[in-house]
mmCIF file of C-alpha atoms in Angstrom:
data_model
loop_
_atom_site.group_PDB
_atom_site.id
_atom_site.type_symbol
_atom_site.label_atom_id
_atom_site.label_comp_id
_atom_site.label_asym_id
_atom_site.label_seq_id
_atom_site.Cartn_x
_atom_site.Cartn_y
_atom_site.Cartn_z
ATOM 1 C CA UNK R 249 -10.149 -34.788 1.606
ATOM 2 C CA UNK R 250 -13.656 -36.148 2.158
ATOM 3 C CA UNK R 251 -12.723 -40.011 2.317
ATOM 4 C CA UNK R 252 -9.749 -38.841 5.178
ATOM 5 C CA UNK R 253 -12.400 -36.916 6.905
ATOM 6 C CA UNK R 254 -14.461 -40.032 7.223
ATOM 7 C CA UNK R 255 -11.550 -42.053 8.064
ATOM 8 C CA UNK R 256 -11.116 -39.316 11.079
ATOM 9 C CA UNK R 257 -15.051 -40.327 12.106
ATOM 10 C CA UNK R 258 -14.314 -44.301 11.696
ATOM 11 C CA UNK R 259 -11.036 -44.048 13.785
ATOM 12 C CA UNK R 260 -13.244 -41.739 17.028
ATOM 13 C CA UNK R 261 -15.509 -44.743 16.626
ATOM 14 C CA UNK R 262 -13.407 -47.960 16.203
ATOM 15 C CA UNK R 263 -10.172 -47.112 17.996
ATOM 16 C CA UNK R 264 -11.500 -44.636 20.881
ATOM 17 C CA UNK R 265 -15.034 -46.265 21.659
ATOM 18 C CA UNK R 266 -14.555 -49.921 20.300
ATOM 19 C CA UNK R 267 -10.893 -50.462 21.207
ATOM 20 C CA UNK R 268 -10.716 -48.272 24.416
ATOM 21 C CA UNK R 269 -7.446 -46.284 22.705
ATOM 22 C CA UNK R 270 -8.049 -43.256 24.576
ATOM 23 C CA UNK R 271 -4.512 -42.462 24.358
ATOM 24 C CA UNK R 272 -5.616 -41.571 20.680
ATOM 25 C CA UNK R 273 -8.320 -39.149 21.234
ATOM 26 C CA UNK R 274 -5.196 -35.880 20.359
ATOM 27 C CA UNK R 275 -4.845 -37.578 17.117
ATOM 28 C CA UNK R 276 -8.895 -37.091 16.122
ATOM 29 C CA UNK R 277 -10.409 -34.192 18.363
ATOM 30 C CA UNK R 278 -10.002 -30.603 18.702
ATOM 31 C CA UNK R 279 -8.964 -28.871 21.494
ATOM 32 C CA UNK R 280 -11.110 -27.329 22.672
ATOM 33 C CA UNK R 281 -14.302 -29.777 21.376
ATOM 34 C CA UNK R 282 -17.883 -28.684 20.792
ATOM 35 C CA UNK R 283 -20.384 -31.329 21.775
ATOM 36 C CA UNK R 284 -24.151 -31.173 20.780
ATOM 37 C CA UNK R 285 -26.513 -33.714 22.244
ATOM 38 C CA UNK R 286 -30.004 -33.450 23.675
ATOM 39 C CA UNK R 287 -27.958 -32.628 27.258
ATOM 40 C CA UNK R 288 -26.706 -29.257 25.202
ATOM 41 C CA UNK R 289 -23.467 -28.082 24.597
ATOM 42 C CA UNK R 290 -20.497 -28.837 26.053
ATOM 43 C CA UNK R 291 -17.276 -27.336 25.550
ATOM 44 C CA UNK R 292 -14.705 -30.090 26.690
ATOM 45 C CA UNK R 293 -10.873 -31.676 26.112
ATOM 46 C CA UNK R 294 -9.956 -34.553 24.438
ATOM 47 C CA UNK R 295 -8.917 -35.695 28.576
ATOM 48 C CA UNK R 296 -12.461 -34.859 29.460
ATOM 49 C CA UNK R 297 -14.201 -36.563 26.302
ATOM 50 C CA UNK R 298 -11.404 -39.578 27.492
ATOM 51 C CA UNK R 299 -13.440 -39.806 30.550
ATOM 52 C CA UNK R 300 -16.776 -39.706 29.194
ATOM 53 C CA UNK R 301 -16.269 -42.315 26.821
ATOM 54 C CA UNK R 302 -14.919 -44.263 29.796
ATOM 55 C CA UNK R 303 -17.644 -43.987 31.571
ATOM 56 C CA UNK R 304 -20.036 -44.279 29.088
ATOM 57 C CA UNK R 305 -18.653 -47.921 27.835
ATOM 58 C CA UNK R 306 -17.825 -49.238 31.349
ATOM 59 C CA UNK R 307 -20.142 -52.071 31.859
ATOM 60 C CA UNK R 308 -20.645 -53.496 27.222
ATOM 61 C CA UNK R 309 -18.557 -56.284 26.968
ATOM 62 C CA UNK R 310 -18.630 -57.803 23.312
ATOM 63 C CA UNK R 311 -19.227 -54.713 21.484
ATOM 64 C CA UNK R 312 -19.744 -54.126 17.811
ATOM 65 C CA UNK R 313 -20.131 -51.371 15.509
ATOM 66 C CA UNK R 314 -21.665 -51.010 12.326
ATOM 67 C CA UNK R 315 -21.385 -47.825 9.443
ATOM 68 C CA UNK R 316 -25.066 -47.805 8.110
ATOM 69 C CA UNK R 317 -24.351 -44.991 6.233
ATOM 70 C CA UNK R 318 -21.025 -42.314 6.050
ATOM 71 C CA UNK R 319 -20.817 -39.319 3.897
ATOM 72 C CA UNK R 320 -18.868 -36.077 3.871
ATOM 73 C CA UNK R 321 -19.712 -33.188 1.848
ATOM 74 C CA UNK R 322 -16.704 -30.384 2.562
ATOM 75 C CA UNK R 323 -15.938 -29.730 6.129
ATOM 76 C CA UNK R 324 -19.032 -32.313 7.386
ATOM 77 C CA UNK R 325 -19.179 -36.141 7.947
ATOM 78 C CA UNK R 326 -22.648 -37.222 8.345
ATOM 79 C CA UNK R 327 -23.002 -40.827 9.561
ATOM 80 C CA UNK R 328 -25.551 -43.098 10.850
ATOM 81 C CA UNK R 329 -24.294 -46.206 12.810
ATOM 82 C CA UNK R 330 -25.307 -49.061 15.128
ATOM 83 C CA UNK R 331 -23.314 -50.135 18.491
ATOM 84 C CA UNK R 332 -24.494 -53.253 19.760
ATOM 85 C CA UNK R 333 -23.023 -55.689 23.080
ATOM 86 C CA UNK R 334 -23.703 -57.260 26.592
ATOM 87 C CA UNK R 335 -24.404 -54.849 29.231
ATOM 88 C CA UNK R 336 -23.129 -56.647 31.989
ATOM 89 C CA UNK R 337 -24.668 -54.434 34.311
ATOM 90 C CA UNK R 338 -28.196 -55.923 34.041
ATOM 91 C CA UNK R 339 -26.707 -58.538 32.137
ATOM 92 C CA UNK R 340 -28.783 -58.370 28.514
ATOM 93 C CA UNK R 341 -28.095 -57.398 25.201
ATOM 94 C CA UNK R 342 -28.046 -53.842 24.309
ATOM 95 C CA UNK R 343 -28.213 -52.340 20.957
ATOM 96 C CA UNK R 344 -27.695 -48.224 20.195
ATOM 97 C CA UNK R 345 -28.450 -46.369 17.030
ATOM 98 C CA UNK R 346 -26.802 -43.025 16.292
ATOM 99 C CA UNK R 347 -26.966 -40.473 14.028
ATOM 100 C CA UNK R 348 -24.194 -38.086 13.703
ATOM 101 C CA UNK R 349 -22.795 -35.256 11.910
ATOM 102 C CA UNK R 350 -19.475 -33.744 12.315
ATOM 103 C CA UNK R 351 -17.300 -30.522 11.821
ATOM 104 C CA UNK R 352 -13.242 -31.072 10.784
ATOM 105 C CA UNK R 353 -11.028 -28.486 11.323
ATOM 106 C CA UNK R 354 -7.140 -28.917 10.232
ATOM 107 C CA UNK R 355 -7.199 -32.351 10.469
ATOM 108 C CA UNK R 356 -9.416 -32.629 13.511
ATOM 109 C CA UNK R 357 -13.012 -33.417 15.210
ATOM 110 C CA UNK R 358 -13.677 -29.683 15.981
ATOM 111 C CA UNK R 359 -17.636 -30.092 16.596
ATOM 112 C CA UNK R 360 -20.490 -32.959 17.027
ATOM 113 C CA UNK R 361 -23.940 -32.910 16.492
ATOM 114 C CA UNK R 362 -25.912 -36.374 17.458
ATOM 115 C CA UNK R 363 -28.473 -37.919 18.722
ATOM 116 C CA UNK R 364 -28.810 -41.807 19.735
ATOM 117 C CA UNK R 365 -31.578 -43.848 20.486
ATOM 118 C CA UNK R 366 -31.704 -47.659 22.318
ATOM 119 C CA UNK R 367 -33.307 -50.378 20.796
ATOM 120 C CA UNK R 368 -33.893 -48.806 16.811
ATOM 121 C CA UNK R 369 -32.978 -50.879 14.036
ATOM 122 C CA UNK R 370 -32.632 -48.870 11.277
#
């Protein structure tokens, strides 16, 4: 079960922020979806996380993402990964570091802890 919970964490990251599949986010997050992040907690939708990613990702062009580290240990997937790209916005390169730890539930994304930093290499 852990190596298909971490396959649940690398599909949120490659198909829903890398590849824009939004249409995916039923098949990886709860409903409802617990988000902590130095903003707090958020209780949201897959349709409302769909929009935040959205947003978020609007103006990186030529993105990448790197696992530094994944592990699960039960119900948790801890990983630590790297997202860089162009922001075409200001037009320069733009490189994020995360580190995250998640909660499955039947087969889902039920709850997020992270934090992310621009910038870090690890």
């Amino acid at each position: 079960m852990s190596r298909e919970n971490e396959e649940l964490i690398e599909t949120l990251w490659n198909h829903i922020w890398i590849d824009q599949s939004l249409d995916r986010l039923g098949e990886v997050l709860a409903d409802p979806f617990v988000r902590h992040t130095r903003d707090g907690t958020e209780h949201t939708t897959p349709q409302r996380y769909a929009r935040h990613v959205s947003s978020s990702v609007a103006t990186i062009r030529s993105t990448r993402l790197h696992f530094d580290q994944i592990s699960s240990l039960d119900d948790f997937v801890f990983a630590r990964l790297t997202l860089e790209g162009i922001n075409v916005a200001i037009g320069s390169t733009l490189k994020i570091t995360w580190l995250a730890q998640y909660r499955i539930a039947e087969g889902l994304i039920a709850e997020s802890w992270s934090m992310h930093q621009t910038g870090l290499d690890w």
